[in-house]
Short mmCIF file of C-alpha atoms in Angstrom, two decimals:
data_model
loop_
_atom_site.label_atom_id
_atom_site.label_comp_id
_atom_site.label_asym_id
_atom_site.label_seq_id
_atom_site.Cartn_x
_atom_site.Cartn_y
_atom_site.Cartn_z
CA UNK A 19 -51.79 -31.32 37.18
CA UNK A 20 -54.05 -32.24 40.13
CA UNK A 21 -55.74 -29.67 42.38
CA UNK A 22 -57.57 -30.31 45.68
CA UNK A 23 -61.04 -28.74 45.40
CA UNK A 24 -62.90 -27.44 48.44
CA UNK A 25 -66.73 -27.23 48.42
CA UNK A 26 -67.82 -23.76 47.38
CA UNK A 27 -71.56 -24.12 47.22
CA UNK A 28 -74.06 -26.53 45.79
CA UNK A 29 -73.19 -30.03 44.74
CA UNK A 30 -73.49 -29.15 41.08
CA UNK A 31 -70.93 -26.37 41.37
CA UNK A 32 -68.51 -28.55 43.33
CA UNK A 33 -68.86 -31.30 40.79
CA UNK A 34 -68.23 -28.84 37.96
CA UNK A 35 -65.09 -27.43 39.58
CA UNK A 36 -63.61 -30.82 40.29
CA UNK A 37 -64.32 -32.12 36.84
CA UNK A 38 -62.90 -29.03 35.13
CA UNK A 39 -59.82 -29.06 37.35
CA UNK A 40 -59.11 -32.66 36.56
CA UNK A 41 -59.59 -31.92 32.88
CA UNK A 42 -62.62 -34.25 32.61
CA UNK A 43 -65.52 -33.62 30.32
CA UNK A 44 -68.68 -34.62 32.28
CA UNK A 45 -70.39 -35.71 29.09
CA UNK A 46 -67.43 -37.84 28.00
CA UNK A 47 -68.32 -41.40 29.04
CA UNK A 48 -64.99 -42.71 27.73
CA UNK A 49 -63.08 -41.26 30.72
CA UNK A 50 -62.36 -44.08 33.14
CA UNK A 51 -59.31 -42.92 35.09
CA UNK A 52 -56.75 -40.22 35.75
CA UNK A 53 -53.01 -40.82 35.65
CA UNK A 54 -51.12 -39.32 38.59
CA UNK A 55 -47.48 -39.16 37.70
CA UNK A 56 -45.84 -42.27 36.29
CA UNK A 57 -46.70 -45.02 38.82
CA UNK A 58 -50.25 -43.99 39.74
CA UNK A 59 -53.52 -44.18 37.93
CA UNK A 60 -56.70 -43.20 39.70
CA UNK A 61 -59.85 -44.85 38.36
CA UNK A 62 -62.87 -42.57 38.24
CA UNK A 63 -66.48 -43.56 38.53
CA UNK A 64 -68.00 -42.13 35.42
CA UNK A 65 -71.50 -42.93 36.63
CA UNK A 66 -71.21 -40.81 39.77
CA UNK A 67 -73.05 -37.50 40.06
CA UNK A 68 -71.10 -36.01 42.98
CA UNK A 69 -67.36 -35.56 43.56
CA UNK A 70 -67.44 -38.28 46.21
CA UNK A 71 -69.15 -40.66 43.81
CA UNK A 72 -66.79 -39.75 40.95
CA UNK A 73 -63.60 -39.91 43.02
CA UNK A 74 -64.68 -42.58 45.46
CA UNK A 75 -65.16 -42.44 49.22
CA UNK A 76 -61.50 -43.21 50.07
CA UNK A 77 -60.04 -40.82 47.42
CA UNK A 78 -58.16 -38.82 50.08
CA UNK A 79 -56.34 -41.86 51.45
CA UNK A 80 -55.59 -42.99 47.94
CA UNK A 81 -54.49 -39.64 46.53
CA UNK A 82 -52.52 -38.35 49.54
CA UNK A 83 -49.42 -40.56 48.97
CA UNK A 84 -49.42 -39.58 45.32
CA UNK A 85 -49.84 -35.92 46.21
CA UNK A 86 -47.09 -36.13 48.84
CA UNK A 87 -44.77 -37.79 46.39
CA UNK A 88 -45.77 -35.23 43.79
CA UNK A 89 -44.98 -32.39 46.24
CA UNK A 90 -41.64 -34.01 47.11
CA UNK A 91 -40.83 -34.25 43.44
CA UNK A 92 -41.79 -30.62 43.03
CA UNK A 93 -39.55 -29.64 45.97
CA UNK A 94 -36.68 -31.72 44.63
CA UNK A 95 -37.22 -30.33 41.16
CA UNK A 96 -37.47 -26.80 42.58
CA UNK A 97 -34.29 -27.33 44.60
CA UNK A 98 -32.51 -28.72 41.56
CA UNK A 99 -33.84 -25.84 39.49
CA UNK A 100 -32.71 -23.39 42.19
CA UNK A 101 -29.26 -24.94 42.34
CA UNK A 102 -29.12 -24.90 38.57
CA UNK A 103 -30.27 -21.27 38.61
CA UNK A 104 -27.59 -20.36 41.17
CA UNK A 105 -25.00 -22.18 39.08
CA UNK A 106 -26.23 -20.41 35.99
CA UNK A 107 -26.09 -17.08 37.85
CA UNK A 108 -22.51 -17.80 38.91
CA UNK A 109 -21.66 -18.80 35.37
CA UNK A 110 -23.39 -15.65 34.18
CA UNK A 111 -21.30 -13.54 36.58
CA UNK A 112 -18.15 -15.34 35.48
CA UNK A 113 -19.12 -14.96 31.84
CA UNK A 114 -19.91 -11.28 32.41
CA UNK A 115 -16.49 -10.86 34.04
CA UNK A 116 -14.84 -12.68 31.15
CA UNK A 117 -16.81 -10.61 28.67
CA UNK A 118 -15.82 -7.41 30.48
CA UNK A 119 -12.19 -8.55 30.50
CA UNK A 120 -12.38 -9.37 26.81
CA UNK A 121 -14.11 -6.05 26.20
CA UNK A 122 -11.28 -4.25 28.01
CA UNK A 123 -8.72 -6.22 26.04
CA UNK A 124 -10.56 -5.42 22.83
CA UNK A 125 -10.68 -1.75 23.81
CA UNK A 126 -6.93 -1.78 24.53
CA UNK A 127 -6.31 -3.62 21.28
CA UNK A 128 -8.52 -1.16 19.40
CA UNK A 129 -6.57 1.69 21.00
CA UNK A 130 -3.31 0.13 19.85
CA UNK A 131 -4.80 -0.43 16.40
CA UNK A 132 -5.93 3.20 16.25
CA UNK A 133 -2.48 4.34 17.36
CA UNK A 134 -0.86 2.08 14.77
CA UNK A 135 -3.20 3.40 12.08
CA UNK A 136 -2.36 6.98 13.09
CA UNK A 137 1.37 6.23 12.90
CA UNK A 138 0.84 4.42 9.60
CA UNK A 139 -1.08 7.39 8.18
CA UNK A 140 1.67 9.74 9.38
CA UNK A 141 4.34 7.53 7.84
CA UNK A 142 2.30 7.29 4.63
CA UNK A 143 2.05 11.08 4.48
CA UNK A 144 5.81 11.43 5.07
CA UNK A 145 6.48 8.90 2.31
CA UNK A 146 4.13 10.76 -0.04
CA UNK A 147 5.82 14.08 0.79
CA UNK A 148 9.28 12.56 0.30
CA UNK A 149 8.19 10.94 -2.95
CA UNK A 150 6.78 14.26 -4.14
CA UNK A 151 10.02 16.06 -3.26
CA UNK A 152 12.04 13.37 -5.02
CA UNK A 153 9.83 13.67 -8.09
CA UNK A 154 10.28 17.46 -8.14
CA UNK A 155 14.05 17.10 -7.68
CA UNK A 156 14.26 14.43 -10.37
CA UNK A 157 12.28 16.65 -12.75
CA UNK A 158 14.60 19.58 -12.01
CA UNK A 159 17.70 17.42 -12.54
CA UNK A 160 16.25 16.11 -15.81
CA UNK A 161 15.59 19.65 -16.99
CA UNK A 162 19.17 20.62 -16.03
CA UNK A 163 20.58 17.65 -17.93
CA UNK A 164 18.45 18.42 -20.97
CA UNK A 165 19.53 22.07 -20.83
CA UNK A 166 23.20 21.04 -20.56
CA UNK A 167 22.77 18.65 -23.47
CA UNK A 168 21.24 21.45 -25.51
CA UNK A 169 24.12 23.76 -24.59
CA UNK A 170 26.63 21.05 -25.48
CA UNK A 171 24.91 20.57 -28.83
CA UNK A 172 25.16 24.30 -29.48
CA UNK A 173 28.84 24.34 -28.47
CA UNK A 174 29.50 21.31 -30.64
CA UNK A 175 27.81 22.95 -33.61
CA UNK A 176 29.72 26.18 -33.01
CA UNK A 177 32.96 24.19 -32.74
CA UNK A 178 32.22 22.38 -35.97
CA UNK A 179 31.47 25.68 -37.70
CA UNK A 180 34.63 27.27 -36.27
CA UNK A 181 36.73 24.27 -37.31
CA UNK A 182 35.25 24.33 -40.78
CA UNK A 183 35.86 28.07 -41.11
CA UNK A 184 39.39 27.69 -39.73
CA UNK A 185 40.17 24.96 -42.24
CA UNK A 186 38.92 27.16 -45.07
CA UNK A 187 40.97 30.09 -43.81
CA UNK A 188 44.03 27.86 -43.44
CA UNK A 189 43.57 26.57 -46.95
CA UNK A 190 43.33 30.13 -48.26
CA UNK A 191 46.41 31.20 -46.30
CA UNK A 192 48.42 28.20 -47.50
CA UNK A 193 47.35 28.89 -51.06
CA UNK A 194 48.26 32.54 -50.71
CA UNK A 195 51.63 31.62 -49.19
CA UNK A 196 52.32 29.22 -52.04
CA UNK A 197 51.46 31.90 -54.56
CA UNK A 198 53.66 34.43 -52.80
CA UNK A 199 56.48 31.90 -52.56
CA UNK A 200 56.19 31.08 -56.24
CA UNK A 201 56.11 34.77 -57.08
CA UNK A 202 59.18 35.37 -54.97
CA UNK A 203 60.89 32.45 -56.65
CA UNK A 204 60.06 33.81 -60.07
CA UNK A 205 61.28 37.22 -59.09
CA UNK A 206 64.42 35.66 -57.72
CA UNK A 207 65.00 33.70 -60.92
CA UNK A 208 64.44 36.86 -62.95
CA UNK A 209 66.90 38.66 -60.76
CA UNK A 210 69.43 35.86 -61.14
CA UNK A 211 68.92 35.86 -64.89
CA UNK A 212 69.45 39.62 -65.01
CA UNK A 213 72.56 39.34 -62.92
CA UNK A 214 73.85 36.49 -65.09
CA UNK A 215 73.54 38.64 -68.19
CA UNK A 216 75.86 41.10 -66.60
CA UNK A 217 78.22 38.35 -65.51
CA UNK A 218 80.92 39.08 -68.04
CA UNK A 219 80.90 42.70 -67.05
CA UNK A 220 80.85 42.17 -63.33
CA UNK A 221 82.56 38.82 -62.73
CA UNK A 222 84.33 39.87 -59.65
CA UNK A 223 81.31 41.71 -58.34
CA UNK A 224 78.85 39.02 -59.37
CA UNK A 225 80.63 36.37 -57.35
CA UNK A 226 80.44 38.49 -54.26
CA UNK A 227 76.88 39.59 -54.97
CA UNK A 228 75.87 36.00 -55.68
CA UNK A 229 77.14 34.86 -52.33
CA UNK A 230 75.37 37.73 -50.63
CA UNK A 231 72.26 37.05 -52.65
CA UNK A 232 72.30 33.37 -51.70
CA UNK A 233 72.72 34.23 -48.06
CA UNK A 234 70.02 36.85 -48.31
CA UNK A 235 67.71 34.41 -50.08
CA UNK A 236 68.24 31.75 -47.41
CA UNK A 237 67.69 34.23 -44.63
CA UNK A 238 64.56 35.60 -46.29
CA UNK A 239 63.19 32.10 -46.84
CA UNK A 240 63.94 31.09 -43.25
CA UNK A 241 62.44 34.27 -41.90
CA UNK A 242 59.40 33.86 -44.10
CA UNK A 243 58.94 30.27 -43.02
CA UNK A 244 59.47 31.18 -39.40
CA UNK A 245 56.90 33.94 -39.77
CA UNK A 246 54.45 31.51 -41.31
CA UNK A 247 55.05 29.00 -38.54
CA UNK A 248 54.52 31.63 -35.87
CA UNK A 249 51.38 32.86 -37.55
CA UNK A 250 49.79 29.54 -38.42
CA UNK A 251 51.63 27.08 -36.19
CA UNK A 252 48.61 26.40 -33.94
CA UNK A 253 46.43 25.71 -36.97
CA UNK A 254 48.94 23.29 -38.47
CA UNK A 255 49.13 21.47 -35.20
#
């Protein structure tokens, strides 16, 4: 960067300020010129002891076009930078508006998500409650079924015991009936034998008594059988 230096005192001070401003080391004898921008190069007199000797007598006429062009470039650059800054500010406002819009949309979406989560949690709780009630009801039904099965087992065992006892009783009754029938038959045969022995004495009476006895025997047998059927008919069936 190039700065225009005004005299501020002695020649030594002016020389020092100019040299420092131009970035020149007074002891550096290798410095032969200063580049001004891209198309300018100002040749310095390294043997000079004053600013005029270092820069040359006509340095103002030589440097002014470069400085003017440099200032124009600065103005153009500043204008471009300003326009760019304005554009960036507009973009920033637009981006801020977009960000705010997206933030509002995100807030609305978050609200909907929160509402959905609340409904989901409520539905989850209802499902858990329903599942719990179903589990309790299923457990109760299982206990009822198991209790009914146990009762049916008891009834089945009781029925088997009753059937077994009934069969034994029926067998005893049948046996007793057979014995009584055989005893009656024996008694009847003995009676017939006794009556036969008196046949020759009571022929006329025996015939009549025999008929009555046969009728009586048939009636007794039928009545006895009918009594047995009435008493044990359900068991035989």
